[in-house]
PDB file of C-alpha atoms in Angstrom:
ATOM      1  CA  ASP A 179     -12.123  -5.384  11.099  1.00 72.00           C
ATOM      2  CA  GLN A 180      -8.275  -4.097  11.132  1.00 83.00           C
ATOM      3  CA  GLN A 181      -7.210  -7.677  10.375  1.00 92.00           C
ATOM      4  CA  VAL A 182      -3.489  -5.854   9.877  1.00 95.00           C
ATOM      5  CA  LYS A 183      -2.818  -3.354  12.927  1.00 95.00           C
ATOM      6  CA  GLN A 184      -0.118  -1.220  13.390  1.00 96.00           C
ATOM      7  CA  ASN A 185      -0.067  -0.286  16.789  1.00 92.00           C
ATOM      8  CA  SER A 186       2.471   2.600  17.194  1.00 95.00           C
ATOM      9  CA  PRO A 187       1.826   5.516  15.090  1.00 94.00           C
ATOM     10  CA  SER A 188       5.048   7.303  15.621  1.00 96.00           C
ATOM     11  CA  LEU A 189       8.174   6.061  16.455  1.00 97.00           C
ATOM     12  CA  SER A 190      11.592   8.310  17.970  1.00 98.00           C
ATOM     13  CA  VAL A 191      15.110   6.837  17.553  1.00 98.00           C
ATOM     14  CA  GLN A 192      18.515   8.314  18.077  1.00 97.00           C
ATOM     15  CA  GLU A 193      20.704   8.169  14.597  1.00 97.00           C
ATOM     16  CA  GLY A 194      22.605   5.165  14.852  1.00 97.00           C
ATOM     17  CA  ARG A 195      20.323   3.133  17.044  1.00 97.00           C
ATOM     18  CA  ILE A 196      18.199   0.337  16.379  1.00 98.00           C
ATOM     19  CA  SER A 197      14.361   1.446  14.937  1.00 98.00           C
ATOM     20  CA  ILE A 198      12.072  -1.784  15.583  1.00 98.00           C
ATOM     21  CA  LEU A 199       8.452  -1.432  13.862  1.00 98.00           C
ATOM     22  CA  ASN A 200       6.005  -3.782  15.014  1.00 98.00           C
ATOM     23  CA  CYS A 201       3.179  -5.011  13.454  1.00 98.00           C
ATOM     24  CA  ASP A 202      -0.053  -8.018  14.082  1.00 98.00           C
ATOM     25  CA  TYR A 203      -2.419  -9.969  11.521  1.00 97.00           C
ATOM     26  CA  THR A 204      -5.629 -11.784  12.683  1.00 96.00           C
ATOM     27  CA  ASN A 205      -6.026 -13.891   9.246  1.00 93.00           C
ATOM     28  CA  SER A 206      -3.855 -17.195   9.330  1.00 92.00           C
ATOM     29  CA  MET A 207      -4.172 -17.419   5.239  1.00 91.00           C
ATOM     30  CA  PHE A 208      -1.984 -14.245   5.239  1.00 93.00           C
ATOM     31  CA  ASP A 209       1.626 -16.294   3.710  1.00 90.00           C
ATOM     32  CA  TYR A 210       3.223 -13.440   2.667  1.00 92.00           C
ATOM     33  CA  PHE A 211       4.283  -9.877   4.559  1.00 94.00           C
ATOM     34  CA  LEU A 212       5.689  -6.728   2.909  1.00 94.00           C
ATOM     35  CA  TRP A 213       7.273  -3.422   4.381  1.00 97.00           C
ATOM     36  CA  TYR A 214       6.670  -0.429   2.344  1.00 96.00           C
ATOM     37  CA  LYS A 215       8.079   2.822   3.044  1.00 97.00           C
ATOM     38  CA  LYS A 216       6.008   6.148   2.160  1.00 94.00           C
ATOM     39  CA  TYR A 217       7.481   9.860   1.878  1.00 94.00           C
ATOM     40  CA  PRO A 218       5.460  12.627   2.371  1.00 89.00           C
ATOM     41  CA  ALA A 219       3.498  13.152  -1.441  1.00 85.00           C
ATOM     42  CA  GLU A 220       5.010   9.905  -3.038  1.00 90.00           C
ATOM     43  CA  GLY A 221       3.975   6.549  -3.233  1.00 93.00           C
ATOM     44  CA  PRO A 222       4.700   3.567  -0.880  1.00 94.00           C
ATOM     45  CA  THR A 223       8.300   2.282  -1.897  1.00 94.00           C
ATOM     46  CA  PHE A 224       8.673  -1.334  -1.987  1.00 94.00           C
ATOM     47  CA  LEU A 225      11.391  -1.871   1.253  1.00 96.00           C
ATOM     48  CA  ILE A 226      11.356  -5.614   1.912  1.00 96.00           C
ATOM     49  CA  SER A 227       8.868  -8.898   2.491  1.00 94.00           C
ATOM     50  CA  ILE A 228       8.732 -12.445   3.692  1.00 94.00           C
ATOM     51  CA  SER A 229       7.309 -15.405   2.619  1.00 92.00           C
ATOM     52  CA  SER A 230       5.519 -17.281   5.641  1.00 92.00           C
ATOM     53  CA  ILE A 231       7.593 -20.367   5.182  1.00 93.00           C
ATOM     54  CA  LYS A 232      10.748 -18.397   6.724  1.00 95.00           C
ATOM     55  CA  ASP A 233      11.102 -16.141  10.375  1.00 96.00           C
ATOM     56  CA  LYS A 234      13.717 -13.789   8.529  1.00 97.00           C
ATOM     57  CA  ASN A 235      15.106 -12.046   5.483  1.00 97.00           C
ATOM     58  CA  GLU A 236      17.488  -9.721   5.972  1.00 97.00           C
ATOM     59  CA  ASP A 237      18.287  -6.970   3.176  1.00 96.00           C
ATOM     60  CA  GLY A 238      21.133  -4.891   4.428  1.00 97.00           C
ATOM     61  CA  ARG A 239      20.519  -2.569   7.276  1.00 98.00           C
ATOM     62  CA  PHE A 240      16.683  -3.775   6.981  1.00 98.00           C
ATOM     63  CA  THR A 241      15.735  -7.087   8.596  1.00 98.00           C
ATOM     64  CA  VAL A 242      12.036  -8.822   8.782  1.00 98.00           C
ATOM     65  CA  PHE A 243      10.968 -10.822  11.526  1.00 98.00           C
ATOM     66  CA  LEU A 244       8.272 -13.429  11.057  1.00 98.00           C
ATOM     67  CA  ASN A 245       6.316 -15.127  14.275  1.00 97.00           C
ATOM     68  CA  LYS A 246       3.616 -17.110  12.766  1.00 95.00           C
ATOM     69  CA  SER A 247       2.512 -18.376  16.019  1.00 96.00           C
ATOM     70  CA  ALA A 248       2.401 -14.953  17.798  1.00 97.00           C
ATOM     71  CA  LYS A 249       1.007 -13.536  14.553  1.00 97.00           C
ATOM     72  CA  HIS A 250       3.414 -11.016  14.182  1.00 97.00           C
ATOM     73  CA  LEU A 251       5.986  -9.204  12.492  1.00 97.00           C
ATOM     74  CA  SER A 252       8.566  -6.915  12.971  1.00 98.00           C
ATOM     75  CA  LEU A 253      11.159  -4.991  11.011  1.00 98.00           C
ATOM     76  CA  HIS A 254      14.054  -4.192  12.731  1.00 98.00           C
ATOM     77  CA  ILE A 255      16.615  -1.206  10.920  1.00 98.00           C
ATOM     78  CA  VAL A 256      20.186  -1.098  12.096  1.00 98.00           C
ATOM     79  CA  PRO A 257      21.052   1.624  12.189  1.00 98.00           C
ATOM     80  CA  SER A 258      19.156   4.541  11.381  1.00 98.00           C
ATOM     81  CA  GLN A 259      19.454   7.131   9.781  1.00 97.00           C
ATOM     82  CA  PRO A 260      17.977  10.217   9.546  1.00 96.00           C
ATOM     83  CA  GLY A 261      16.906   9.192   5.825  1.00 96.00           C
ATOM     84  CA  ASP A 262      14.752   6.560   7.601  1.00 97.00           C
ATOM     85  CA  SER A 263      12.540   8.984   8.399  1.00 97.00           C
ATOM     86  CA  ALA A 264       9.239   7.999   6.450  1.00 97.00           C
ATOM     87  CA  VAL A 265       5.967   6.077   7.311  1.00 96.00           C
ATOM     88  CA  TYR A 266       6.382   2.650   7.462  1.00 97.00           C
ATOM     89  CA  PHE A 267       3.533   0.288   6.219  1.00 96.00           C
ATOM     90  CA  CYS A 268       3.168  -3.368   6.516  1.00 96.00           C
ATOM     91  CA  ALA A 269       0.995  -5.134   4.648  1.00 95.00           C
ATOM     92  CA  ALA A 270      -0.414  -8.858   3.745  1.00 94.00           C
ATOM     93  CA  SER A 271      -0.982 -11.044   1.142  1.00 89.00           C
ATOM     94  CA  ASP A 272      -3.063 -14.508   1.582  1.00 81.00           C
ATOM     95  CA  GLY A 273      -2.356 -15.051  -2.090  1.00 71.00           C
ATOM     96  CA  GLN A 274      -5.563 -15.700  -3.491  1.00 68.00           C
ATOM     97  CA  GLY A 275      -5.796 -12.421  -5.997  1.00 65.00           C
ATOM     98  CA  GLY A 276      -2.987 -10.479  -5.250  1.00 77.00           C
ATOM     99  CA  LYS A 277      -4.290  -8.147  -3.357  1.00 86.00           C
ATOM    100  CA  LEU A 278      -2.535  -6.382  -0.422  1.00 91.00           C
ATOM    101  CA  ILE A 279      -4.210  -5.718   3.262  1.00 93.00           C
ATOM    102  CA  PHE A 280      -2.136  -2.428   4.606  1.00 94.00           C
ATOM    103  CA  GLY A 281      -1.717  -1.532   8.760  1.00 95.00           C
ATOM    104  CA  GLN A 282      -2.398   2.068   9.265  1.00 94.00           C
ATOM    105  CA  GLY A 283       1.377   3.061   9.123  1.00 95.00           C
ATOM    106  CA  THR A 284       3.904   4.272  12.248  1.00 96.00           C
ATOM    107  CA  GLU A 285       5.804   7.277  11.643  1.00 97.00           C
ATOM    108  CA  LEU A 286       9.182   7.219  12.030  1.00 98.00           C
ATOM    109  CA  SER A 287      11.558   9.524  13.287  1.00 98.00           C
ATOM    110  CA  VAL A 288      14.844   9.269  13.228  1.00 97.00           C
ATOM    111  CA  LYS A 289      17.045  11.909  14.856  1.00 96.00           C
ATOM    112  CA  PRO A 290      20.759  13.346  14.728  1.00 92.00           C
TER     113      PRO A 290
ATOM    114  CA  GLY B   7      12.903   1.882 -16.794  1.00 55.00           C
ATOM    115  CA  ALA B   8       9.930   3.769 -16.051  1.00 80.00           C
ATOM    116  CA  GLY B   9       8.008   3.377 -12.950  1.00 92.00           C
ATOM    117  CA  VAL B  10       4.237   3.408 -12.016  1.00 95.00           C
ATOM    118  CA  SER B  11       2.612   6.776 -13.557  1.00 96.00           C
ATOM    119  CA  GLN B  12      -0.924   8.781 -11.935  1.00 97.00           C
ATOM    120  CA  SER B  13      -2.189  11.561 -13.422  1.00 96.00           C
ATOM    121  CA  PRO B  14      -2.776  14.266 -12.665  1.00 97.00           C
ATOM    122  CA  SER B  15      -0.890  14.776  -9.189  1.00 96.00           C
ATOM    123  CA  ASN B  16      -3.794  16.638  -8.036  1.00 97.00           C
ATOM    124  CA  LYS B  17      -7.568  17.181  -8.499  1.00 97.00           C
ATOM    125  CA  VAL B  18     -10.034  19.540  -6.928  1.00 98.00           C
ATOM    126  CA  THR B  19     -13.748  19.283  -8.035  1.00 97.00           C
ATOM    127  CA  GLU B  20     -16.761  20.094  -6.515  1.00 97.00           C
ATOM    128  CA  LYS B  21     -19.845  18.280  -4.542  1.00 97.00           C
ATOM    129  CA  GLY B  22     -21.727  16.123  -7.165  1.00 97.00           C
ATOM    130  CA  LYS B  23     -19.291  16.180 -10.024  1.00 97.00           C
ATOM    131  CA  ASP B  24     -17.858  13.261 -11.841  1.00 98.00           C
ATOM    132  CA  VAL B  25     -13.712  12.602 -11.816  1.00 98.00           C
ATOM    133  CA  GLU B  26     -11.485  10.404 -13.585  1.00 98.00           C
ATOM    134  CA  LEU B  27      -8.016   9.458 -12.395  1.00 98.00           C
ATOM    135  CA  ARG B  28      -5.173   7.633 -14.945  1.00 97.00           C
ATOM    136  CA  CYS B  29      -3.199   5.111 -13.850  1.00 97.00           C
ATOM    137  CA  ASP B  30       0.021   4.002 -16.567  1.00 96.00           C
ATOM    138  CA  PRO B  31       1.483   0.828 -14.912  1.00 95.00           C
ATOM    139  CA  ILE B  32       5.331  -0.815 -15.668  1.00 93.00           C
ATOM    140  CA  SER B  33       5.408  -2.082 -18.795  1.00 91.00           C
ATOM    141  CA  GLY B  34       5.250  -5.749 -18.922  1.00 88.00           C
ATOM    142  CA  HIS B  35       3.318  -6.181 -15.456  1.00 90.00           C
ATOM    143  CA  THR B  36       0.202  -7.818 -15.996  1.00 89.00           C
ATOM    144  CA  ALA B  37      -2.050  -6.897 -12.613  1.00 91.00           C
ATOM    145  CA  LEU B  38      -2.860  -3.174 -11.879  1.00 94.00           C
ATOM    146  CA  TYR B  39      -4.272  -1.971  -8.362  1.00 95.00           C
ATOM    147  CA  TRP B  40      -6.007   0.802  -6.968  1.00 97.00           C
ATOM    148  CA  TYR B  41      -5.826   1.789  -3.586  1.00 97.00           C
ATOM    149  CA  ARG B  42      -7.015   4.919  -1.526  1.00 96.00           C
ATOM    150  CA  GLN B  43      -5.403   6.071   1.611  1.00 94.00           C
ATOM    151  CA  SER B  44      -7.986   8.610   3.589  1.00 91.00           C
ATOM    152  CA  LEU B  45      -6.564  11.159   5.974  1.00 85.00           C
ATOM    153  CA  GLY B  46      -4.525   9.727   8.787  1.00 78.00           C
ATOM    154  CA  GLN B  47      -5.327   5.743   7.463  1.00 82.00           C
ATOM    155  CA  GLY B  48      -3.998   2.855   5.875  1.00 86.00           C
ATOM    156  CA  LEU B  49      -4.201   1.915   2.526  1.00 92.00           C
ATOM    157  CA  GLU B  50      -7.705   0.886   1.352  1.00 94.00           C
ATOM    158  CA  PHE B  51      -7.634  -1.756  -1.318  1.00 94.00           C
ATOM    159  CA  LEU B  52     -10.484  -0.682  -4.252  1.00 96.00           C
ATOM    160  CA  ILE B  53     -10.460  -2.842  -7.557  1.00 95.00           C
ATOM    161  CA  TYR B  54      -7.418  -5.318  -9.108  1.00 92.00           C
ATOM    162  CA  PHE B  55      -7.139  -6.554 -12.680  1.00 92.00           C
ATOM    163  CA  GLN B  56      -5.148  -9.138 -13.430  1.00 88.00           C
ATOM    164  CA  GLY B  57      -4.698 -10.065 -17.117  1.00 84.00           C
ATOM    165  CA  ASN B  58      -7.866 -10.920 -18.942  1.00 83.00           C
ATOM    166  CA  SER B  59      -9.851 -12.319 -15.820  1.00 86.00           C
ATOM    167  CA  ALA B  60     -12.318 -10.613 -14.417  1.00 88.00           C
ATOM    168  CA  PRO B  61     -11.745  -7.976 -12.177  1.00 90.00           C
ATOM    169  CA  ASP B  62     -11.973  -8.119  -8.393  1.00 91.00           C
ATOM    170  CA  LYS B  63     -14.304  -5.114  -7.618  1.00 92.00           C
ATOM    171  CA  SER B  64     -14.382  -5.948  -4.031  1.00 91.00           C
ATOM    172  CA  GLY B  65     -12.980  -3.030  -2.664  1.00 93.00           C
ATOM    173  CA  LEU B  66     -15.022  -0.537  -4.110  1.00 95.00           C
ATOM    174  CA  PRO B  67     -16.834   1.384  -1.358  1.00 94.00           C
ATOM    175  CA  SER B  68     -20.517   2.164  -3.768  1.00 94.00           C
ATOM    176  CA  ASP B  69     -21.253   1.996  -7.056  1.00 95.00           C
ATOM    177  CA  ARG B  70     -20.166   5.672  -7.868  1.00 97.00           C
ATOM    178  CA  PHE B  71     -16.420   4.118  -8.089  1.00 97.00           C
ATOM    179  CA  SER B  72     -15.903   1.978 -11.538  1.00 97.00           C
ATOM    180  CA  ALA B  73     -12.806   1.283 -13.155  1.00 96.00           C
ATOM    181  CA  GLU B  74     -11.707  -0.131 -16.335  1.00 94.00           C
ATOM    182  CA  ARG B  75      -8.311  -1.443 -17.822  1.00 93.00           C
ATOM    183  CA  THR B  76      -8.360  -0.774 -21.591  1.00 84.00           C
ATOM    184  CA  GLY B  77      -5.994  -3.263 -24.031  1.00 80.00           C
ATOM    185  CA  GLY B  78      -4.338  -4.828 -20.365  1.00 76.00           C
ATOM    186  CA  SER B  79      -1.986  -1.550 -19.681  1.00 89.00           C
ATOM    187  CA  VAL B  80      -3.597   1.988 -18.981  1.00 94.00           C
ATOM    188  CA  SER B  81      -6.130   2.170 -16.137  1.00 96.00           C
ATOM    189  CA  THR B  82      -8.936   4.422 -15.512  1.00 97.00           C
ATOM    190  CA  LEU B  83     -10.541   5.133 -12.298  1.00 98.00           C
ATOM    191  CA  THR B  84     -13.657   7.062 -12.168  1.00 98.00           C
ATOM    192  CA  ILE B  85     -15.971   8.660  -9.333  1.00 98.00           C
ATOM    193  CA  GLN B  86     -19.464   9.614 -10.267  1.00 98.00           C
ATOM    194  CA  ARG B  87     -21.005  12.594  -8.304  1.00 98.00           C
ATOM    195  CA  THR B  88     -18.656  12.844  -6.168  1.00 97.00           C
ATOM    196  CA  GLN B  89     -18.548  13.403  -2.257  1.00 97.00           C
ATOM    197  CA  GLN B  90     -16.231  15.048   0.551  1.00 96.00           C
ATOM    198  CA  GLU B  91     -15.594  11.522   1.711  1.00 95.00           C
ATOM    199  CA  ASP B  92     -14.214  10.718  -1.712  1.00 97.00           C
ATOM    200  CA  SER B  93     -11.153  13.132  -1.003  1.00 96.00           C
ATOM    201  CA  ALA B  94      -8.230  10.996  -0.271  1.00 96.00           C
ATOM    202  CA  VAL B  95      -5.288  10.254  -2.082  1.00 96.00           C
ATOM    203  CA  TYR B  96      -5.726   7.295  -4.436  1.00 98.00           C
ATOM    204  CA  LEU B  97      -2.600   4.959  -5.693  1.00 97.00           C
ATOM    205  CA  CYS B  98      -2.500   2.583  -8.285  1.00 97.00           C
ATOM    206  CA  ALA B  99      -0.053  -0.305  -8.017  1.00 95.00           C
ATOM    207  CA  SER B 100       1.005  -2.363 -10.717  1.00 93.00           C
ATOM    208  CA  SER B 101       2.708  -5.967 -10.600  1.00 90.00           C
ATOM    209  CA  SER B 102       4.599  -8.947 -12.552  1.00 87.00           C
ATOM    210  CA  PHE B 103       2.029 -11.074 -10.425  1.00 71.00           C
ATOM    211  CA  ARG B 104       3.973 -14.370  -9.813  1.00 65.00           C
ATOM    212  CA  GLY B 105       0.738 -15.146  -7.134  1.00 63.00           C
ATOM    213  CA  SER B 106       1.497 -15.575  -3.315  1.00 61.00           C
ATOM    214  CA  THR B 107       4.972 -13.338  -3.759  1.00 69.00           C
ATOM    215  CA  ASP B 108       3.821 -10.641  -6.091  1.00 72.00           C
ATOM    216  CA  THR B 109       5.438  -7.269  -5.226  1.00 83.00           C
ATOM    217  CA  GLN B 110       3.552  -4.191  -6.111  1.00 89.00           C
ATOM    218  CA  TYR B 111       5.375  -1.056  -7.109  1.00 92.00           C
ATOM    219  CA  PHE B 112       3.032   2.214  -6.524  1.00 95.00           C
ATOM    220  CA  GLY B 113       2.923   5.415  -8.418  1.00 96.00           C
ATOM    221  CA  PRO B 114       3.050   8.676  -6.972  1.00 95.00           C
ATOM    222  CA  GLY B 115      -0.729   9.132  -6.438  1.00 96.00           C
ATOM    223  CA  THR B 116      -3.904  11.609  -7.405  1.00 97.00           C
ATOM    224  CA  ARG B 117      -4.667  13.703  -4.574  1.00 96.00           C
ATOM    225  CA  LEU B 118      -8.148  14.214  -4.715  1.00 97.00           C
ATOM    226  CA  THR B 119     -10.026  17.048  -3.141  1.00 97.00           C
ATOM    227  CA  VAL B 120     -13.677  17.448  -3.311  1.00 97.00           C
ATOM    228  CA  LEU B 121     -15.156  20.596  -1.758  1.00 95.00           C
TER     229      LEU B 121
END
């Protein structure tokens, strides 16, 4: 069973516009959520995180929103840049052992 | 400072051979994790070490997989009698472990190809 789901395998956005990447989860015990960005042939790079006690966290062009009742989180990138083109993974933790449960990733393409 | 490093970056092996993959975590990080990413899939948790505690091996797919962490630092993931389905990118991560708000930092991975 897939506890963390990213239902869109790919997303294409015009440079300067907003990119919205979505993630759904099923386990109500998850209390910490992260977004990672991955370029080809490189390891995932931490982007932004949010604790379950918050519903929004912002860092520059990146904002993560958490809707606990819907078990849904999203990553907003504004404005999108060509260098943002990568695969984005959302991940969740229940804080019990540190291991992360990852979604399958969404490949973002930002076109000039 | 230096990030997580892994070696080798690529490994091609024949079915049935044993392989060892190495991970050097960020200095001072007490927690170390192994994940793998098969083609087109997300990252799959394999094993987790935290300090001197017994490792969480709940993600290891079979008894052909094992890992150790020596001196609380370097870790080696060993796959015995490799199979073609073991082909994947094996990723190591480390963290300073702050409980529920832990952020893991990943190495570049080892791409394993089993022929």
